[in-house]
C-alpha cells in the first residue's frame, strides 16, 4: 500500500546518501509524535537514525523516550540519558544511565553505561560521584581503558584532594598508575594514555 511506497522512498533517499541528519530530523520529528504509541514504528526510526549516525537529533531522542515509555529497555534508557545530558540535565542523565545499567544483561554494555554516567558527572565537576561510576565500569569490565583514563583525569584536575604537598605529588603517581593500567588493559586507548602520561610525567 501507500506506506510501503513511502518507506521505499525513504529507503531510496537514505541509500542515495542524500539523507543528512537535518533531513531525517525534518522527516521523522512530526512522524514520531504521530506514532508515539506505535512501538514498531518508533524502533524503525531509531534504527534508521542509528544507521545514519544521526543520534544527536531530537527525533531520535523523542523516539527513544516514547519507546522507553512503552517498553523500558537499557537501550532506550541510555537514549534518554544522552538526551538529558544534551539538554544539560545531569541528574536526569545519570538517573537514566543508572537505569540502563540495571536493565542491561551484557556486562560490557553495563560498563559502557556506567562510564557514560561517570563522564556526565565529570562534566558537571561532581568528581567523587564520577569516580564511583568509573570504578563501577571497571569492576564490570576490567579490560576497559576509558574509565581508567577518566579517573586519572579526575585526580589530575583536582590533585588537591589533600593539602599536604607530599600527597599532592602522590596523586600524580596515582594518575600515572591509572593511565598505565588503561594502557595495559585496552589497546584502543593507548595513544591517549601515552599522551597523558607524557603530560603528567613532567
mmCIF file of C-alpha atoms in Angstrom:
data_model
loop_
_atom_site.group_PDB
_atom_site.id
_atom_site.type_symbol
_atom_site.label_atom_id
_atom_site.label_comp_id
_atom_site.label_asym_id
_atom_site.label_seq_id
_atom_site.Cartn_x
_atom_site.Cartn_y
_atom_site.Cartn_z
ATOM 1 C CA UNK A 1 0.000 0.000 0.000
ATOM 2 C CA UNK A 2 0.825 3.658 0.283
ATOM 3 C CA UNK A 3 3.039 3.255 3.351
ATOM 4 C CA UNK A 4 5.215 0.711 1.540
ATOM 5 C CA UNK A 5 5.784 3.154 -1.275
ATOM 6 C CA UNK A 6 6.627 5.845 1.209
ATOM 7 C CA UNK A 7 9.004 3.585 3.149
ATOM 8 C CA UNK A 8 10.707 2.599 -0.070
ATOM 9 C CA UNK A 9 11.130 6.244 -0.942
ATOM 10 C CA UNK A 10 12.697 6.854 2.435
ATOM 11 C CA UNK A 11 14.986 3.857 1.929
ATOM 12 C CA UNK A 12 15.918 5.092 -1.531
ATOM 13 C CA UNK A 13 16.552 8.541 -0.119
ATOM 14 C CA UNK A 14 18.822 7.101 2.571
ATOM 15 C CA UNK A 15 20.740 4.863 0.179
ATOM 16 C CA UNK A 16 21.294 7.733 -2.237
ATOM 17 C CA UNK A 17 23.338 9.408 0.503
ATOM 18 C CA UNK A 18 21.029 12.420 0.374
ATOM 19 C CA UNK A 19 19.960 11.823 3.928
ATOM 20 C CA UNK A 20 21.791 14.180 6.175
ATOM 21 C CA UNK A 21 20.755 14.290 9.794
ATOM 22 C CA UNK A 22 18.787 17.506 9.440
ATOM 23 C CA UNK A 23 16.634 15.994 6.661
ATOM 24 C CA UNK A 24 15.992 12.900 8.775
ATOM 25 C CA UNK A 25 15.051 15.181 11.653
ATOM 26 C CA UNK A 26 12.590 17.031 9.381
ATOM 27 C CA UNK A 27 11.074 13.813 8.048
ATOM 28 C CA UNK A 28 10.770 11.988 11.353
ATOM 29 C CA UNK A 29 10.090 14.629 14.007
ATOM 30 C CA UNK A 30 6.380 15.005 13.148
ATOM 31 C CA UNK A 31 6.004 11.259 12.444
ATOM 32 C CA UNK A 32 7.441 10.280 15.812
ATOM 33 C CA UNK A 33 4.807 12.463 17.502
ATOM 34 C CA UNK A 34 2.009 10.931 15.396
ATOM 35 C CA UNK A 35 3.261 7.407 16.123
ATOM 36 C CA UNK A 36 4.281 7.787 19.737
ATOM 37 C CA UNK A 37 2.407 4.654 20.804
ATOM 38 C CA UNK A 38 3.499 2.548 17.812
ATOM 39 C CA UNK A 39 6.443 0.584 19.140
ATOM 40 C CA UNK A 40 7.377 -0.992 15.830
ATOM 41 C CA UNK A 41 7.407 2.330 14.009
ATOM 42 C CA UNK A 42 9.443 4.057 16.717
ATOM 43 C CA UNK A 43 12.022 1.268 16.711
ATOM 44 C CA UNK A 44 12.341 1.563 12.956
ATOM 45 C CA UNK A 45 13.027 5.290 13.216
ATOM 46 C CA UNK A 46 15.638 4.650 15.903
ATOM 47 C CA UNK A 47 17.401 2.006 13.854
ATOM 48 C CA UNK A 48 17.450 4.164 10.707
ATOM 49 C CA UNK A 49 18.804 7.142 12.607
ATOM 50 C CA UNK A 50 21.414 4.973 14.310
ATOM 51 C CA UNK A 51 22.460 3.516 10.986
ATOM 52 C CA UNK A 52 22.867 7.044 9.599
ATOM 53 C CA UNK A 53 24.703 8.082 12.785
ATOM 54 C CA UNK A 54 22.086 10.738 13.479
ATOM 55 C CA UNK A 55 21.753 10.147 17.189
ATOM 56 C CA UNK A 56 22.019 13.815 18.203
ATOM 57 C CA UNK A 57 18.670 14.788 16.674
ATOM 58 C CA UNK A 58 15.536 15.396 18.694
ATOM 59 C CA UNK A 59 13.557 12.927 16.593
ATOM 60 C CA UNK A 60 15.946 10.184 17.761
ATOM 61 C CA UNK A 61 15.665 11.242 21.389
ATOM 62 C CA UNK A 62 11.878 11.599 21.241
ATOM 63 C CA UNK A 63 11.557 8.150 19.662
ATOM 64 C CA UNK A 64 13.803 6.684 22.389
ATOM 65 C CA UNK A 65 11.732 8.375 25.026
ATOM 66 C CA UNK A 66 8.427 7.008 23.704
ATOM 67 C CA UNK A 67 9.897 3.519 23.276
ATOM 68 C CA UNK A 68 11.074 3.698 26.867
ATOM 69 C CA UNK A 69 7.542 4.616 27.980
ATOM 70 C CA UNK A 70 6.086 1.568 26.211
ATOM 71 C CA UNK A 71 8.854 -0.924 26.802
ATOM 72 C CA UNK A 72 11.639 0.123 29.175
ATOM 73 C CA UNK A 73 14.937 -1.236 27.890
ATOM 74 C CA UNK A 74 18.588 -0.486 28.530
ATOM 75 C CA UNK A 75 18.964 0.932 25.036
ATOM 76 C CA UNK A 76 16.011 3.269 25.390
ATOM 77 C CA UNK A 77 17.102 4.340 28.877
ATOM 78 C CA UNK A 78 20.560 5.168 27.530
ATOM 79 C CA UNK A 79 18.994 7.142 24.678
ATOM 80 C CA UNK A 80 17.139 9.188 27.285
ATOM 81 C CA UNK A 81 20.353 9.593 29.260
ATOM 82 C CA UNK A 82 22.109 11.109 26.246
ATOM 83 C CA UNK A 83 19.119 13.336 25.571
ATOM 84 C CA UNK A 84 19.044 14.665 29.127
ATOM 85 C CA UNK A 85 22.787 15.278 29.040
ATOM 86 C CA UNK A 86 22.497 17.146 25.753
ATOM 87 C CA UNK A 87 19.913 19.387 27.405
ATOM 88 C CA UNK A 88 22.320 19.943 30.282
ATOM 89 C CA UNK A 89 20.302 17.999 32.855
ATOM 90 C CA UNK A 90 22.977 15.967 34.618
ATOM 91 C CA UNK A 91 20.779 14.470 37.345
ATOM 92 C CA UNK A 92 18.254 13.074 34.887
ATOM 93 C CA UNK A 93 21.011 11.803 32.604
ATOM 94 C CA UNK A 94 22.668 9.906 35.441
ATOM 95 C CA UNK A 95 19.314 8.523 36.570
ATOM 96 C CA UNK A 96 18.696 7.109 33.077
ATOM 97 C CA UNK A 97 22.207 5.669 32.709
ATOM 98 C CA UNK A 98 21.804 4.035 36.090
ATOM 99 C CA UNK A 99 18.524 2.600 34.875
ATOM 100 C CA UNK A 100 20.263 1.378 31.710
ATOM 101 C CA UNK A 101 22.884 -0.419 33.825
ATOM 102 C CA UNK A 102 20.109 -2.169 35.752
ATOM 103 C CA UNK A 103 18.142 -3.165 32.647
ATOM 104 C CA UNK A 104 21.166 -4.350 30.636
ATOM 105 C CA UNK A 105 22.227 -8.010 30.801
ATOM 106 C CA UNK A 106 25.531 -7.688 28.996
ATOM 107 C CA UNK A 107 28.463 -6.805 31.305
ATOM 108 C CA UNK A 108 30.377 -4.974 28.572
ATOM 109 C CA UNK A 109 27.404 -2.719 27.814
ATOM 110 C CA UNK A 110 26.695 -2.244 31.519
ATOM 111 C CA UNK A 111 30.262 -0.970 31.832
ATOM 112 C CA UNK A 112 29.715 1.459 28.950
ATOM 113 C CA UNK A 113 26.624 2.895 30.617
ATOM 114 C CA UNK A 114 28.492 3.230 33.918
ATOM 115 C CA UNK A 115 31.268 5.053 32.077
ATOM 116 C CA UNK A 116 28.704 7.326 30.385
ATOM 117 C CA UNK A 117 27.322 8.242 33.815
ATOM 118 C CA UNK A 118 30.855 8.880 35.083
ATOM 119 C CA UNK A 119 31.635 11.128 32.113
ATOM 120 C CA UNK A 120 28.406 13.091 32.577
ATOM 121 C CA UNK A 121 29.182 13.608 36.276
ATOM 122 C CA UNK A 122 32.767 14.623 35.497
ATOM 123 C CA UNK A 123 31.494 17.262 33.080
ATOM 124 C CA UNK A 124 29.431 18.659 35.948
ATOM 125 C CA UNK A 125 32.504 18.684 38.236
ATOM 126 C CA UNK A 126 30.945 16.076 40.524
ATOM 127 C CA UNK A 127 34.225 14.322 40.978
ATOM 128 C CA UNK A 128 33.590 11.798 43.723
ATOM 129 C CA UNK A 129 30.306 10.633 42.181
ATOM 130 C CA UNK A 130 32.041 10.400 38.829
ATOM 131 C CA UNK A 131 34.806 8.280 40.317
ATOM 132 C CA UNK A 132 32.228 5.917 41.835
ATOM 133 C CA UNK A 133 30.678 5.246 38.413
ATOM 134 C CA UNK A 134 34.086 4.965 36.725
ATOM 135 C CA UNK A 135 35.108 2.330 39.283
ATOM 136 C CA UNK A 136 31.813 0.567 38.687
ATOM 137 C CA UNK A 137 32.605 0.491 34.953
ATOM 138 C CA UNK A 138 36.000 -1.054 35.697
ATOM 139 C CA UNK A 139 34.507 -3.662 38.016
ATOM 140 C CA UNK A 140 32.049 -4.597 35.254
ATOM 141 C CA UNK A 141 34.732 -4.771 32.573
ATOM 142 C CA UNK A 142 38.358 -4.940 33.666
ATOM 143 C CA UNK A 143 39.597 -4.534 30.084
ATOM 144 C CA UNK A 144 38.003 -1.156 29.568
ATOM 145 C CA UNK A 145 40.587 1.614 29.379
ATOM 146 C CA UNK A 146 38.336 4.682 29.181
ATOM 147 C CA UNK A 147 37.233 4.689 32.841
ATOM 148 C CA UNK A 148 40.866 4.399 33.987
ATOM 149 C CA UNK A 149 41.690 7.456 31.893
ATOM 150 C CA UNK A 150 38.711 9.315 33.313
ATOM 151 C CA UNK A 151 39.802 8.517 36.880
ATOM 152 C CA UNK A 152 43.327 9.682 36.040
ATOM 153 C CA UNK A 153 41.904 12.927 34.711
ATOM 154 C CA UNK A 154 39.720 13.356 37.793
ATOM 155 C CA UNK A 155 42.795 13.043 40.004
ATOM 156 C CA UNK A 156 44.740 15.390 37.748
ATOM 157 C CA UNK A 157 42.071 18.107 37.562
ATOM 158 C CA UNK A 158 41.764 18.178 41.324
ATOM 159 C CA UNK A 159 45.089 16.972 42.669
ATOM 160 C CA UNK A 160 44.410 18.906 45.864
ATOM 161 C CA UNK A 161 42.275 16.093 47.247
ATOM 162 C CA UNK A 162 44.540 16.875 50.173
ATOM 163 C CA UNK A 163 46.504 19.903 51.347
ATOM 164 C CA UNK A 164 49.703 18.018 52.044
ATOM 165 C CA UNK A 165 52.162 18.645 49.248
ATOM 166 C CA UNK A 166 53.574 15.131 49.635
ATOM 167 C CA UNK A 167 50.144 13.694 48.992
ATOM 168 C CA UNK A 168 49.714 16.190 46.195
ATOM 169 C CA UNK A 169 52.722 14.592 44.491
ATOM 170 C CA UNK A 170 51.267 11.216 45.302
ATOM 171 C CA UNK A 171 48.115 11.915 43.385
ATOM 172 C CA UNK A 172 50.222 12.304 40.249
ATOM 173 C CA UNK A 173 51.645 8.829 40.819
ATOM 174 C CA UNK A 174 48.056 7.648 41.067
ATOM 175 C CA UNK A 175 47.303 9.405 37.794
ATOM 176 C CA UNK A 176 50.229 7.743 36.007
ATOM 177 C CA UNK A 177 49.327 4.395 37.559
ATOM 178 C CA UNK A 178 45.739 4.605 36.269
ATOM 179 C CA UNK A 179 46.978 5.616 32.824
ATOM 180 C CA UNK A 180 49.392 2.697 32.730
ATOM 181 C CA UNK A 181 46.575 0.379 33.772
ATOM 182 C CA UNK A 182 44.422 1.789 30.965
ATOM 183 C CA UNK A 183 47.275 1.089 28.582
ATOM 184 C CA UNK A 184 47.747 -2.441 29.839
ATOM 185 C CA UNK A 185 44.105 -3.478 29.567
ATOM 186 C CA UNK A 186 42.839 -1.707 26.447
ATOM 187 C CA UNK A 187 44.824 -1.092 23.273
ATOM 188 C CA UNK A 188 42.123 1.274 21.973
ATOM 189 C CA UNK A 189 43.187 3.966 24.426
ATOM 190 C CA UNK A 190 46.964 3.581 24.067
ATOM 191 C CA UNK A 191 47.543 6.819 22.172
ATOM 192 C CA UNK A 192 45.561 8.930 24.563
ATOM 193 C CA UNK A 193 47.003 7.229 27.619
ATOM 194 C CA UNK A 194 50.571 7.758 26.381
ATOM 195 C CA UNK A 195 49.883 11.381 25.550
ATOM 196 C CA UNK A 196 48.538 11.980 29.059
ATOM 197 C CA UNK A 197 51.385 10.038 30.686
ATOM 198 C CA UNK A 198 53.745 12.363 28.829
ATOM 199 C CA UNK A 199 51.845 15.394 30.078
ATOM 200 C CA UNK A 200 51.617 14.324 33.706
ATOM 201 C CA UNK A 201 55.117 12.872 33.996
ATOM 202 C CA UNK A 202 56.638 16.321 33.700
#
